[in-house]
Amino acid sequence: MILELDCGNSFIKWRLIAAESQPALAGGVVDSDEQLLAAVRQVNAPSPLYCRLVSVRSDEETAALRFRLEQAFAVEVCSAQPVRELAGVRNGYSDFARLGLDRWLALVGAYRLSGQACLVLDLGTAVTSDFVAADGEHLGGYICPGVPLMRNQLRTHTRRIRYDDAAAAQALHSLQPGRSTAEAVERGCSLMLRGFVLTQLELARERWGESFSVFLTGGDAALVRQMLPQARLVSDLVFVGLALACPLS
């Protein structure tokens, strides 16, 4: 049994798989180390024998989590590390260690799945795009605020913008001009996201014509899914790259 973890600044995404390339037996998202340990213990399956993780937390926080996992499950833990090249992909940053590890593993995973030039769009709290050439050269990418950040900034810095999550969800049933603050903000943020995605597609087509794959991942991928019928929606794209960074043998 293999425990895989994607440790962000606020949440930990986890899943249990029986073996390499197998579907997840269980998984979820938690917001603390304690919740993670409890969730894994509740799974009706043998305890994990191996654990691999990617973390954007501090070294101290990551080390503390590793220790707790080793103590709780007597498990070997492998942490993904920054590298110049992995699985045929060459890191495009001038200082390769500065490229976020989760972002790096996602684009490595996309290249492994496609075997050709690809555009990788990760739509989460932040939105990132990455361009990988057919020969595996990472050409760089873009980062901008995602819908959660845009929404929260407006709520925080604009006194009269106040509405709850239910109103936010209701507002996205249409993209017509908003007739309430919630509709105007939510639809405006959604359109900004769509504009970013369309621009990335234009840049990819300028470079490669139509000879490239598009990958979508992240919590807000559904907001643009209909715009990109050709895209592959891979919710666990980071874990594809993580298996390459931390193989079992």
GROMACS .gro file of C-alpha atoms in nm:
model
  249
    1MET     CA    1   0.000   0.000   0.000
    2ILE     CA    2   0.139   0.342  -0.102
    3LEU     CA    3   0.043   0.671   0.062
    4GLU     CA    4   0.086   0.975  -0.163
    5LEU     CA    5   0.073   1.332  -0.033
    6ASP     CA    6   0.062   1.675  -0.196
    7CYS     CA    7   0.132   1.915   0.090
    8GLY     CA    8   0.032   2.274   0.015
    9ASN     CA    9   0.052   2.579   0.236
   10SER     CA   10  -0.305   2.537   0.362
   11PHE     CA   11  -0.418   2.183   0.272
   12ILE     CA   12  -0.285   1.833   0.223
   13LYS     CA   13  -0.421   1.628  -0.064
   14TRP     CA   14  -0.375   1.254  -0.006
   15ARG     CA   15  -0.455   0.920  -0.160
   16LEU     CA   16  -0.384   0.552  -0.099
   17ILE     CA   17  -0.304   0.319  -0.388
   18ALA     CA   18  -0.238  -0.053  -0.378
   19ALA     CA   19   0.042  -0.041  -0.635
   20GLU     CA   20   0.197   0.175  -0.906
   21SER     CA   21  -0.047   0.297  -1.173
   22GLN     CA   22  -0.347   0.165  -0.980
   23PRO     CA   23  -0.663   0.369  -0.908
   24ALA     CA   24  -0.686   0.529  -0.564
   25LEU     CA   25  -0.849   0.317  -0.296
   26ALA     CA   26  -0.914   0.623  -0.082
   27GLY     CA   27  -0.819   0.987  -0.067
   28GLY     CA   28  -0.924   1.338   0.017
   29VAL     CA   29  -0.816   1.682   0.134
   30VAL     CA   30  -0.738   1.775   0.495
   31ASP     CA   31  -0.611   2.092   0.659
   32SER     CA   32  -0.381   1.955   0.929
   33ASP     CA   33  -0.134   1.676   1.002
   34GLU     CA   34  -0.368   1.540   1.270
   35GLN     CA   35  -0.658   1.515   1.027
   36LEU     CA   36  -0.434   1.338   0.776
   37LEU     CA   37  -0.327   1.069   1.022
   38ALA     CA   38  -0.686   1.019   1.137
   39ALA     CA   39  -0.815   0.994   0.779
   40VAL     CA   40  -0.556   0.736   0.675
   41ARG     CA   41  -0.622   0.527   0.987
   42GLN     CA   42  -0.994   0.519   0.907
   43VAL     CA   43  -0.941   0.355   0.567
   44ASN     CA   44  -1.039  -0.010   0.564
   45ALA     CA   45  -0.712  -0.126   0.410
   46PRO     CA   46  -0.368  -0.241   0.524
   47SER     CA   47  -0.140   0.029   0.660
   48PRO     CA   48   0.086   0.189   0.400
   49LEU     CA   49   0.430   0.036   0.358
   50TYR     CA   50   0.565   0.326   0.158
   51CYS     CA   51   0.496   0.699   0.146
   52ARG     CA   52   0.600   0.962  -0.102
   53LEU     CA   53   0.523   1.329  -0.079
   54VAL     CA   54   0.573   1.664  -0.240
   55SER     CA   55   0.569   1.969  -0.015
   56VAL     CA   56   0.579   2.344  -0.061
   57ARG     CA   57   0.592   2.391   0.316
   58SER     CA   58   0.902   2.496   0.507
   59ASP     CA   59   1.175   2.239   0.563
   60GLU     CA   60   1.087   2.231   0.932
   61GLU     CA   61   0.716   2.167   0.869
   62THR     CA   62   0.792   1.897   0.613
   63ALA     CA   63   1.040   1.725   0.845
   64ALA     CA   64   0.784   1.730   1.126
   65LEU     CA   65   0.524   1.565   0.904
   66ARG     CA   66   0.771   1.302   0.788
   67PHE     CA   67   0.852   1.218   1.149
   68ARG     CA   68   0.484   1.181   1.239
   69LEU     CA   69   0.420   0.955   0.941
   70GLU     CA   70   0.718   0.736   1.025
   71GLN     CA   71   0.608   0.710   1.387
   72ALA     CA   72   0.241   0.645   1.306
   73PHE     CA   73   0.285   0.385   1.032
   74ALA     CA   74   0.648   0.268   1.054
   75VAL     CA   75   0.666   0.370   0.690
   76GLU     CA   76   0.949   0.475   0.464
   77VAL     CA   77   0.894   0.834   0.343
   78CYS     CA   78   1.041   0.975   0.022
   79SER     CA   79   1.020   1.350  -0.039
   80ALA     CA   80   1.045   1.491  -0.392
   81GLN     CA   81   1.343   1.725  -0.433
   82PRO     CA   82   1.425   1.999  -0.686
   83VAL     CA   83   1.625   1.867  -0.981
   84ARG     CA   84   1.746   2.005  -1.311
   85GLU     CA   85   1.600   1.716  -1.513
   86LEU     CA   86   1.345   1.442  -1.450
   87ALA     CA   87   1.186   1.180  -1.677
   88GLY     CA   88   1.307   1.358  -1.991
   89VAL     CA   89   1.194   1.705  -1.884
   90ARG     CA   90   1.451   1.982  -1.833
   91ASN     CA   91   1.361   2.247  -1.578
   92GLY     CA   92   1.331   2.583  -1.752
   93TYR     CA   93   1.399   2.811  -1.456
   94SER     CA   94   1.741   2.979  -1.443
   95ASP     CA   95   1.747   2.874  -1.075
   96PHE     CA   96   1.573   2.538  -1.101
   97ALA     CA   97   1.524   2.509  -0.724
   98ARG     CA   98   1.291   2.812  -0.733
   99LEU     CA   99   1.026   2.640  -0.943
  100GLY     CA  100   0.749   2.520  -0.713
  101LEU     CA  101   0.779   2.146  -0.665
  102ASP     CA  102   0.409   2.077  -0.712
  103ARG     CA  103   0.412   2.276  -1.036
  104TRP     CA  104   0.727   2.095  -1.152
  105LEU     CA  105   0.579   1.751  -1.086
  106ALA     CA  106   0.255   1.843  -1.265
  107LEU     CA  107   0.435   1.941  -1.585
  108VAL     CA  108   0.661   1.635  -1.565
  109GLY     CA  109   0.351   1.420  -1.525
  110ALA     CA  110   0.183   1.587  -1.821
  111TYR     CA  111   0.483   1.529  -2.045
  112ARG     CA  112   0.498   1.163  -1.943
  113LEU     CA  113   0.129   1.118  -2.029
  114SER     CA  114   0.145   1.306  -2.360
  115GLY     CA  115   0.491   1.240  -2.503
  116GLN     CA  116   0.464   1.563  -2.700
  117ALA     CA  117   0.458   1.938  -2.655
  118CYS     CA  118   0.207   2.032  -2.389
  119LEU     CA  119   0.039   2.322  -2.214
  120VAL     CA  120  -0.031   2.255  -1.847
  121LEU     CA  121  -0.298   2.465  -1.674
  122ASP     CA  122  -0.334   2.432  -1.297
  123LEU     CA  123  -0.636   2.626  -1.175
  124GLY     CA  124  -0.625   2.646  -0.798
  125THR     CA  125  -0.581   2.920  -0.538
  126ALA     CA  126  -0.317   3.050  -0.775
  127VAL     CA  127  -0.337   2.981  -1.148
  128THR     CA  128  -0.029   2.858  -1.331
  129SER     CA  129   0.049   2.770  -1.687
  130ASP     CA  130   0.356   2.588  -1.815
  131PHE     CA  131   0.484   2.516  -2.164
  132VAL     CA  132   0.683   2.201  -2.235
  133ALA     CA  133   0.832   2.149  -2.581
  134ALA     CA  134   0.822   1.819  -2.769
  135ASP     CA  135   1.186   1.749  -2.673
  136GLY     CA  136   1.108   1.791  -2.301
  137GLU     CA  137   1.241   2.145  -2.263
  138HIS     CA  138   1.036   2.339  -2.008
  139LEU     CA  139   0.997   2.683  -2.165
  140GLY     CA  140   0.861   2.853  -1.854
  141GLY     CA  141   0.514   2.973  -1.774
  142TYR     CA  142   0.290   3.223  -1.600
  143ILE     CA  143   0.140   3.269  -1.254
  144CYS     CA  144  -0.160   3.481  -1.161
  145PRO     CA  145  -0.422   3.489  -0.883
  146GLY     CA  146  -0.691   3.226  -0.904
  147VAL     CA  147  -1.059   3.281  -0.838
  148PRO     CA  148  -1.027   3.227  -0.459
  149LEU     CA  149  -0.753   3.491  -0.433
  150MET     CA  150  -0.936   3.740  -0.655
  151ARG     CA  151  -1.258   3.693  -0.460
  152ASN     CA  152  -1.089   3.724  -0.121
  153GLN     CA  153  -0.897   4.035  -0.220
  154LEU     CA  154  -1.218   4.206  -0.327
  155ARG     CA  155  -1.396   4.100  -0.010
  156THR     CA  156  -1.105   4.214   0.207
  157HIS     CA  157  -1.029   4.549   0.045
  158THR     CA  158  -1.372   4.665  -0.073
  159ARG     CA  159  -1.604   4.757   0.214
  160ARG     CA  160  -1.935   4.700   0.037
  161ILE     CA  161  -1.853   4.360  -0.113
  162ARG     CA  162  -2.004   4.113   0.130
  163TYR     CA  163  -2.178   3.785   0.042
  164ASP     CA  164  -2.163   3.424   0.149
  165ASP     CA  165  -2.051   3.106  -0.026
  166ALA     CA  166  -2.407   3.007  -0.115
  167ALA     CA  167  -2.454   3.333  -0.305
  168ALA     CA  168  -2.120   3.277  -0.477
  169ALA     CA  169  -2.223   2.931  -0.599
  170GLN     CA  170  -2.560   3.057  -0.719
  171ALA     CA  171  -2.399   3.343  -0.909
  172LEU     CA  172  -2.209   3.106  -1.139
  173HIS     CA  173  -2.518   2.953  -1.294
  174SER     CA  174  -2.481   3.215  -1.567
  175LEU     CA  175  -2.218   3.451  -1.707
  176GLN     CA  176  -2.464   3.728  -1.798
  177PRO     CA  177  -2.383   4.074  -1.655
  178GLY     CA  178  -2.437   4.057  -1.280
  179ARG     CA  179  -2.742   4.217  -1.119
  180SER     CA  180  -2.604   4.182  -0.768
  181THR     CA  181  -2.260   4.225  -0.613
  182ALA     CA  182  -2.215   3.850  -0.577
  183GLU     CA  183  -2.303   3.792  -0.942
  184ALA     CA  184  -2.079   4.075  -1.062
  185VAL     CA  185  -1.777   3.958  -0.863
  186GLU     CA  186  -1.810   3.585  -0.925
  187ARG     CA  187  -1.881   3.621  -1.295
  188GLY     CA  188  -1.609   3.882  -1.335
  189CYS     CA  189  -1.351   3.655  -1.172
  190SER     CA  190  -1.467   3.363  -1.385
  191LEU     CA  191  -1.432   3.568  -1.703
  192MET     CA  192  -1.082   3.679  -1.602
  193LEU     CA  193  -0.989   3.314  -1.555
  194ARG     CA  194  -1.130   3.227  -1.896
  195GLY     CA  195  -0.940   3.516  -2.053
  196PHE     CA  196  -0.615   3.390  -1.904
  197VAL     CA  197  -0.678   3.039  -2.035
  198LEU     CA  198  -0.761   3.160  -2.387
  199THR     CA  199  -0.442   3.368  -2.393
  200GLN     CA  200  -0.235   3.062  -2.299
  201LEU     CA  201  -0.394   2.868  -2.583
  202GLU     CA  202  -0.309   3.149  -2.827
  203LEU     CA  203   0.053   3.149  -2.711
  204ALA     CA  204   0.076   2.772  -2.747
  205ARG     CA  205  -0.071   2.783  -3.097
  206GLU     CA  206   0.169   3.059  -3.201
  207ARG     CA  207   0.455   2.831  -3.100
  208TRP     CA  208   0.331   2.484  -3.198
  209GLY     CA  209   0.029   2.522  -3.425
  210GLU     CA  210  -0.210   2.245  -3.323
  211SER     CA  211   0.061   1.992  -3.235
  212PHE     CA  212   0.035   2.001  -2.857
  213SER     CA  213  -0.166   1.856  -2.573
  214VAL     CA  214  -0.355   2.057  -2.312
  215PHE     CA  215  -0.381   1.939  -1.953
  216LEU     CA  216  -0.619   2.077  -1.694
  217THR     CA  217  -0.585   2.025  -1.321
  218GLY     CA  218  -0.674   2.207  -1.000
  219GLY     CA  219  -0.993   2.276  -0.809
  220ASP     CA  220  -1.136   2.530  -1.054
  221ALA     CA  221  -1.068   2.331  -1.372
  222ALA     CA  222  -1.443   2.277  -1.411
  223LEU     CA  223  -1.492   2.652  -1.467
  224VAL     CA  224  -1.315   2.632  -1.803
  225ARG     CA  225  -1.370   2.267  -1.898
  226GLN     CA  226  -1.634   2.343  -2.161
  227MET     CA  227  -1.400   2.591  -2.329
  228LEU     CA  228  -1.137   2.322  -2.381
  229PRO     CA  229  -1.300   2.007  -2.519
  230GLN     CA  230  -0.959   1.889  -2.638
  231ALA     CA  231  -0.803   1.914  -2.291
  232ARG     CA  232  -0.726   1.619  -2.067
  233LEU     CA  233  -0.864   1.674  -1.718
  234VAL     CA  234  -0.627   1.499  -1.476
  235SER     CA  235  -0.710   1.584  -1.117
  236ASP     CA  236  -0.410   1.390  -0.978
  237LEU     CA  237  -0.150   1.520  -1.223
  238VAL     CA  238   0.095   1.605  -0.943
  239PHE     CA  239   0.084   1.242  -0.828
  240VAL     CA  240   0.181   1.125  -1.179
  241GLY     CA  241   0.500   1.329  -1.151
  242LEU     CA  242   0.551   1.231  -0.788
  243ALA     CA  243   0.569   0.862  -0.884
  244LEU     CA  244   0.849   0.952  -1.126
  245ALA     CA  245   1.035   1.157  -0.865
  246CYS     CA  246   1.001   0.892  -0.593
  247PRO     CA  247   0.991   0.550  -0.761
  248LEU     CA  248   0.958   0.240  -0.546
  249SER     CA  249   1.282   0.092  -0.677
   0.00000   0.00000   0.00000
